[in-house]
mmCIF file of C-alpha atoms in Angstrom:
data_model
loop_
_atom_site.group_PDB
_atom_site.id
_atom_site.type_symbol
_atom_site.label_atom_id
_atom_site.label_comp_id
_atom_site.label_asym_id
_atom_site.label_seq_id
_atom_site.Cartn_x
_atom_site.Cartn_y
_atom_site.Cartn_z
ATOM 1 C CA MET A 1 153.958 94.139 90.295
ATOM 2 C CA LYS A 2 157.027 96.382 91.159
ATOM 3 C CA TRP A 3 158.486 95.678 87.719
ATOM 4 C CA THR A 4 155.194 96.295 85.947
ATOM 5 C CA ALA A 5 154.733 99.426 87.863
ATOM 6 C CA TYR A 6 158.458 100.344 87.029
ATOM 7 C CA CYS A 7 157.722 99.664 83.193
ATOM 8 C CA LEU A 8 154.504 102.111 83.449
ATOM 9 C CA LEU A 9 156.597 104.795 84.964
ATOM 10 C CA LEU A 10 159.451 104.355 82.354
ATOM 11 C CA CYS A 11 156.924 104.434 79.487
ATOM 12 C CA CYS A 12 155.121 107.752 80.816
ATOM 13 C CA TRP A 13 158.499 109.246 81.520
ATOM 14 C CA MET A 14 160.190 108.363 78.169
ATOM 15 C CA PRO A 15 158.049 110.974 75.722
ATOM 16 C CA GLN A 16 158.690 113.930 78.127
ATOM 17 C CA ALA A 17 162.472 113.161 78.505
ATOM 18 C CA PHE A 18 162.658 112.587 74.648
ATOM 19 C CA ALA A 19 160.791 116.075 73.895
ATOM 20 C CA ALA A 20 163.462 117.854 76.564
ATOM 21 C CA SER A 21 166.024 116.656 74.815
ATOM 22 C CA LEU A 22 165.139 118.179 71.454
ATOM 23 C CA CYS A 23 165.428 121.695 72.910
ATOM 24 C CA PRO A 24 168.205 121.632 75.515
ATOM 25 C CA ALA A 25 167.637 125.454 75.595
ATOM 26 C CA PRO A 26 164.938 127.689 74.518
ATOM 27 C CA LEU A 27 164.747 128.378 70.637
ATOM 28 C CA ARG A 28 165.941 131.916 69.705
ATOM 29 C CA VAL A 29 163.145 132.955 67.520
ATOM 30 C CA GLY A 30 163.475 136.310 65.261
ATOM 31 C CA PHE A 31 160.547 138.464 64.377
ATOM 32 C CA ASP A 32 159.561 141.783 63.247
ATOM 33 C CA ASN A 33 156.606 144.037 64.428
ATOM 34 C CA TRP A 34 153.545 142.782 62.123
ATOM 35 C CA PRO A 35 150.433 142.714 64.086
ATOM 36 C CA PRO A 36 148.401 140.756 64.195
ATOM 37 C CA TYR A 37 150.919 137.859 63.628
ATOM 38 C CA HIS A 38 153.890 138.698 65.850
ATOM 39 C CA TYR A 39 153.862 142.205 67.951
ATOM 40 C CA TYR A 40 154.345 143.610 71.369
ATOM 41 C CA ASP A 41 151.014 144.537 73.188
ATOM 42 C CA ASP A 42 151.487 147.968 74.745
ATOM 43 C CA GLY A 43 149.137 147.150 77.595
ATOM 44 C CA ASP A 44 151.155 143.969 78.693
ATOM 45 C CA ALA A 45 153.502 145.300 81.526
ATOM 46 C CA ARG A 46 155.569 141.782 81.003
ATOM 47 C CA GLN A 47 156.598 142.784 77.279
ATOM 48 C CA GLN A 48 155.761 139.402 76.179
ATOM 49 C CA VAL A 49 155.103 138.833 72.445
ATOM 50 C CA HIS A 50 151.689 138.464 71.346
ATOM 51 C CA GLY A 51 150.219 136.914 67.852
ATOM 52 C CA PHE A 52 148.667 134.555 65.744
ATOM 53 C CA ALA A 53 152.051 133.008 64.790
ATOM 54 C CA VAL A 54 153.274 133.347 68.387
ATOM 55 C CA GLU A 55 150.447 131.520 69.799
ATOM 56 C CA THR A 56 150.731 128.946 67.230
ATOM 57 C CA LEU A 57 154.550 128.278 67.557
ATOM 58 C CA ASN A 58 154.030 128.218 71.522
ATOM 59 C CA GLY A 59 151.172 125.756 71.254
ATOM 60 C CA VAL A 60 153.392 123.183 68.927
ATOM 61 C CA LEU A 61 156.723 123.776 71.063
ATOM 62 C CA ALA A 62 154.903 122.987 74.377
ATOM 63 C CA ARG A 63 154.134 119.437 72.792
ATOM 64 C CA ILE A 64 157.432 118.767 72.149
ATOM 65 C CA GLY A 65 159.056 119.958 75.518
ATOM 66 C CA CYS A 66 160.416 123.153 73.830
ATOM 67 C CA GLN A 67 160.431 126.914 74.718
ATOM 68 C CA ALA A 68 161.002 130.089 72.816
ATOM 69 C CA ASN A 69 162.902 133.537 73.422
ATOM 70 C CA TYR A 70 161.721 136.010 70.982
ATOM 71 C CA VAL A 71 164.170 138.478 69.252
ATOM 72 C CA GLU A 72 162.753 141.524 67.489
ATOM 73 C CA LEU A 73 165.041 142.586 64.636
ATOM 74 C CA PRO A 74 164.325 143.908 61.257
ATOM 75 C CA TRP A 75 162.920 141.259 58.793
ATOM 76 C CA LYS A 76 166.228 141.048 56.648
ATOM 77 C CA ARG A 77 168.360 140.839 59.317
ATOM 78 C CA VAL A 78 166.110 137.992 60.985
ATOM 79 C CA LEU A 79 166.661 135.901 57.766
ATOM 80 C CA HIS A 80 170.545 136.716 57.742
ATOM 81 C CA GLU A 81 170.991 135.612 61.279
ATOM 82 C CA ILE A 82 169.033 132.365 60.564
ATOM 83 C CA GLU A 83 171.312 131.831 57.335
ATOM 84 C CA LEU A 84 174.285 132.436 59.866
ATOM 85 C CA GLY A 85 172.796 130.020 62.567
ATOM 86 C CA LYS A 86 172.597 132.994 65.090
ATOM 87 C CA LEU A 87 168.993 132.664 65.256
ATOM 88 C CA ASP A 88 167.080 129.279 65.212
ATOM 89 C CA MET A 89 163.880 130.026 63.249
ATOM 90 C CA ALA A 90 161.548 132.787 62.154
ATOM 91 C CA MET A 91 157.632 132.856 61.803
ATOM 92 C CA GLU A 92 155.358 133.706 58.894
ATOM 93 C CA VAL A 93 157.743 133.123 56.334
ATOM 94 C CA TYR A 94 156.830 132.779 52.544
ATOM 95 C CA PHE A 95 158.688 130.041 50.640
ATOM 96 C CA ASN A 96 161.163 130.548 48.034
ATOM 97 C CA GLU A 97 164.456 128.804 46.861
ATOM 98 C CA ASP A 98 167.009 131.125 48.468
ATOM 99 C CA ARG A 99 165.479 130.627 51.619
ATOM 100 C CA ALA A 100 165.265 126.721 51.371
ATOM 101 C CA ARG A 101 169.227 126.863 50.596
ATOM 102 C CA TYR A 102 169.955 127.789 54.393
ATOM 103 C CA GLY A 103 166.621 127.052 56.178
ATOM 104 C CA TYR A 104 164.047 124.120 56.428
ATOM 105 C CA PHE A 105 160.422 125.242 55.956
ATOM 106 C CA SER A 106 157.762 123.476 58.217
ATOM 107 C CA ASP A 107 154.560 122.413 56.867
ATOM 108 C CA THR A 108 152.252 125.337 56.585
ATOM 109 C CA TYR A 109 150.259 126.572 59.205
ATOM 110 C CA ASN A 110 148.389 130.015 57.837
ATOM 111 C CA PRO A 111 146.500 129.831 54.466
ATOM 112 C CA GLY A 112 147.821 133.356 53.488
ATOM 113 C CA ARG A 113 144.622 134.793 52.105
ATOM 114 C CA THR A 114 144.734 138.104 50.416
ATOM 115 C CA LEU A 115 141.368 139.637 49.972
ATOM 116 C CA LEU A 116 139.751 142.883 47.949
ATOM 117 C CA TRP A 117 138.602 145.365 50.580
ATOM 118 C CA VAL A 118 136.133 148.117 49.632
ATOM 119 C CA ARG A 119 134.019 150.736 51.337
ATOM 120 C CA LYS A 120 130.932 149.406 53.261
ATOM 121 C CA GLY A 121 127.879 149.834 51.226
ATOM 122 C CA GLN A 122 129.506 150.094 47.997
ATOM 123 C CA HIS A 123 128.274 147.110 45.835
ATOM 124 C CA TYR A 124 130.261 145.502 42.944
ATOM 125 C CA HIS A 125 128.657 142.755 40.849
ATOM 126 C CA GLU A 126 132.193 141.735 39.838
ATOM 127 C CA GLN A 127 133.421 138.729 42.150
ATOM 128 C CA ASP A 128 136.864 138.244 40.741
ATOM 129 C CA LEU A 129 139.580 141.084 40.509
ATOM 130 C CA ALA A 130 140.270 140.489 36.913
ATOM 131 C CA SER A 131 136.680 141.372 35.957
ATOM 132 C CA TRP A 132 136.800 144.118 38.921
ATOM 133 C CA LEU A 133 139.902 145.862 37.065
ATOM 134 C CA VAL A 134 138.233 145.407 33.938
ATOM 135 C CA SER A 135 135.492 147.317 34.998
ATOM 136 C CA GLY A 136 137.808 150.192 35.340
ATOM 137 C CA HIS A 137 137.843 150.485 39.195
ATOM 138 C CA LYS A 138 141.123 151.948 40.984
ATOM 139 C CA LEU A 139 142.801 149.415 42.905
ATOM 140 C CA GLY A 140 145.383 149.997 46.136
ATOM 141 C CA VAL A 141 148.193 147.897 46.823
ATOM 142 C CA THR A 142 151.025 147.624 49.363
ATOM 143 C CA LYS A 143 154.642 148.476 48.273
ATOM 144 C CA ASP A 144 157.298 145.581 48.117
ATOM 145 C CA TYR A 145 154.555 143.052 48.924
ATOM 146 C CA PHE A 146 154.315 139.934 46.445
ATOM 147 C CA TYR A 147 150.937 138.695 45.636
ATOM 148 C CA GLY A 148 151.724 135.818 43.364
ATOM 149 C CA ASP A 149 152.742 135.597 39.672
ATOM 150 C CA GLU A 150 149.275 135.263 38.332
ATOM 151 C CA VAL A 151 147.896 138.598 40.444
ATOM 152 C CA MET A 152 151.534 140.662 39.935
ATOM 153 C CA ALA A 153 150.884 140.073 35.930
ATOM 154 C CA LEU A 154 147.394 141.304 36.273
ATOM 155 C CA LEU A 155 148.263 144.387 38.185
ATOM 156 C CA ALA A 156 151.301 145.301 35.639
ATOM 157 C CA TYR A 157 148.642 144.642 33.166
ATOM 158 C CA HIS A 158 146.196 147.202 34.625
ATOM 159 C CA SER A 159 148.864 149.512 35.992
ATOM 160 C CA ALA A 160 147.338 152.817 34.904
ATOM 161 C CA GLN A 161 144.429 151.862 37.826
ATOM 162 C CA VAL A 162 146.713 150.497 40.310
ATOM 163 C CA SER A 163 148.262 152.878 43.228
ATOM 164 C CA THR A 164 151.115 151.589 45.059
ATOM 165 C CA VAL A 165 151.665 152.950 48.819
ATOM 166 C CA ASN A 166 151.787 151.563 52.384
ATOM 167 C CA ASP A 167 149.077 149.865 54.015
ATOM 168 C CA GLU A 168 147.515 152.615 56.259
ATOM 169 C CA GLN A 169 147.638 155.015 53.186
ATOM 170 C CA ASN A 170 145.517 152.501 51.241
ATOM 171 C CA TYR A 171 142.902 152.835 54.210
ATOM 172 C CA GLY A 172 142.799 156.792 53.906
ATOM 173 C CA LYS A 173 142.635 156.597 50.187
ATOM 174 C CA LEU A 174 139.724 154.242 49.948
ATOM 175 C CA VAL A 175 137.576 156.581 52.648
ATOM 176 C CA LEU A 176 138.387 159.479 50.574
ATOM 177 C CA GLY A 177 137.078 157.798 47.420
ATOM 178 C CA ARG A 178 140.617 158.021 45.848
ATOM 179 C CA ILE A 179 140.532 154.362 45.106
ATOM 180 C CA ASP A 180 137.924 151.861 44.929
ATOM 181 C CA GLY A 181 139.282 148.959 46.921
ATOM 182 C CA PHE A 182 142.760 147.897 47.973
ATOM 183 C CA LEU A 183 144.310 144.206 48.549
ATOM 184 C CA GLY A 184 145.188 143.343 51.993
ATOM 185 C CA ASP A 185 145.631 140.238 54.163
ATOM 186 C CA MET A 186 143.000 138.365 55.832
ATOM 187 C CA LEU A 187 144.236 139.116 59.365
ATOM 188 C CA ALA A 188 146.434 141.977 59.324
ATOM 189 C CA THR A 189 143.812 144.128 57.518
ATOM 190 C CA PRO A 190 140.992 144.173 60.048
ATOM 191 C CA TRP A 191 143.656 144.800 62.835
ATOM 192 C CA GLY A 192 145.080 147.785 61.100
ATOM 193 C CA LEU A 193 141.518 149.049 60.549
ATOM 194 C CA LYS A 194 140.811 148.482 64.092
ATOM 195 C CA GLU A 195 143.856 150.460 65.001
ATOM 196 C CA GLN A 196 142.939 153.346 62.560
ATOM 197 C CA GLY A 197 139.289 153.560 64.165
ATOM 198 C CA LEU A 198 137.976 152.387 60.686
ATOM 199 C CA ALA A 199 136.620 148.770 61.882
ATOM 200 C CA GLY A 200 133.144 148.376 60.077
ATOM 201 C CA GLN A 201 133.632 151.277 57.259
ATOM 202 C CA ILE A 202 135.816 148.839 55.183
ATOM 203 C CA VAL A 203 134.658 145.223 54.439
ATOM 204 C CA PRO A 204 136.253 142.268 52.086
ATOM 205 C CA HIS A 205 134.451 141.868 48.635
ATOM 206 C CA GLY A 206 134.344 138.478 47.106
ATOM 207 C CA LYS A 207 136.144 135.447 47.197
ATOM 208 C CA PRO A 208 140.053 135.524 48.188
ATOM 209 C CA VAL A 209 142.169 137.212 45.351
ATOM 210 C CA HIS A 210 145.091 134.841 46.236
ATOM 211 C CA GLU A 211 146.524 132.306 48.656
ATOM 212 C CA LEU A 212 150.306 132.264 49.440
ATOM 213 C CA PRO A 213 150.700 130.024 52.658
ATOM 214 C CA THR A 214 153.164 130.839 55.515
ATOM 215 C CA PHE A 215 155.581 128.676 57.308
ATOM 216 C CA PHE A 216 157.855 128.727 60.275
ATOM 217 C CA LEU A 217 161.468 128.649 59.198
ATOM 218 C CA PHE A 218 164.245 126.832 60.901
ATOM 219 C CA SER A 219 168.045 127.320 60.329
ATOM 220 C CA LYS A 220 169.653 124.411 58.778
ATOM 221 C CA LYS A 221 172.907 125.022 61.081
ATOM 222 C CA ARG A 222 170.752 124.529 64.043
ATOM 223 C CA PHE A 223 168.120 121.604 63.229
ATOM 224 C CA SER A 224 168.246 118.018 61.746
ATOM 225 C CA PRO A 225 165.505 116.905 59.275
ATOM 226 C CA ASP A 226 164.466 114.795 62.016
ATOM 227 C CA PHE A 227 163.756 117.621 64.285
ATOM 228 C CA ILE A 228 161.433 118.998 61.581
ATOM 229 C CA ALA A 229 159.475 115.799 60.950
ATOM 230 C CA ARG A 230 158.795 115.873 64.547
ATOM 231 C CA PHE A 231 157.859 119.643 64.479
ATOM 232 C CA ASN A 232 155.510 118.916 61.462
ATOM 233 C CA GLN A 233 153.732 115.817 63.317
ATOM 234 C CA GLU A 234 153.096 118.099 66.385
ATOM 235 C CA LEU A 235 152.075 120.893 64.288
ATOM 236 C CA ALA A 236 149.715 118.655 62.110
ATOM 237 C CA ALA A 237 148.316 117.274 65.660
ATOM 238 C CA PHE A 238 148.002 120.633 66.950
ATOM 239 C CA LYS A 239 145.887 122.383 64.137
ATOM 240 C CA VAL A 240 142.926 119.776 64.917
ATOM 241 C CA THR A 241 142.696 120.733 68.523
ATOM 242 C CA SER A 242 140.242 123.410 70.002
ATOM 243 C CA GLU A 243 143.091 125.387 71.049
ATOM 244 C CA TYR A 244 144.322 126.113 67.651
ATOM 245 C CA ASP A 245 140.605 126.654 66.542
ATOM 246 C CA ALA A 246 140.484 129.278 69.500
ATOM 247 C CA ILE A 247 143.548 131.062 68.456
ATOM 248 C CA TRP A 248 142.522 131.372 64.738
ATOM 249 C CA ARG A 249 138.988 132.483 65.887
ATOM 250 C CA ARG A 250 140.701 135.152 68.023
ATOM 251 C CA TYR A 251 142.626 136.580 65.411
ATOM 252 C CA VAL A 252 140.129 136.377 62.127
ATOM 253 C CA SER A 253 137.165 138.493 61.681
ATOM 254 C CA PRO A 254 134.112 136.421 62.595
ATOM 255 C CA GLU A 255 132.502 136.666 58.739
ATOM 256 C CA LEU A 256 136.352 135.444 57.468
ATOM 257 C CA ALA A 257 136.757 132.387 60.334
ATOM 258 C CA LYS A 258 134.931 129.668 58.553
#
């Protein structure tokens, strides 16, 4: 009887012990300020980092007994520190071959949808970006943002109709009628519009223009493929929980949550 109880106790203890051994110290997670993915909340006296990517990562790490320390740095420096092994990982990273040289990518956790945003009440019969541009409408895009090869080629072809500025400038230009729409991220745009007091005045139009999934990136100097496999296993399990669903719905507009 005592042996049976001991075996049961050992079986219960082993997963937690194994999990703890994966992260002997909190992971150093680099980030830049990009709400609602990762940001400091001015109303939080504890100065904790918030956001969709942060809450998703914390949820997965909790399943394997790990914790995170968040380090705010300029984005290019975050990537450089990961390459050197001075940071453990980063969030909300797009895949490219150069980054794969020094980092392991997790499975994706965010579809990374780009939408066409227009003034509320302005109706367009064109449901895709190509036909919308062919009709002569003026489009705003974000400086230094990559929308995927197909969309970038489309923008180059219609360059006379395309205005390249910063996100918040697109909001103002659309309200003033200087452009007819702009391309914006599914989560970041509603957040930015709310911050500018424009929530409800600018709405998404048509189907998503492009999807460019994002990943967690781990330094190859800090992690093994076995750790990434375990992380991905727990990420997949976490994504089907009610906790993940609540996180998603907390950061995405109700009309886009489906």
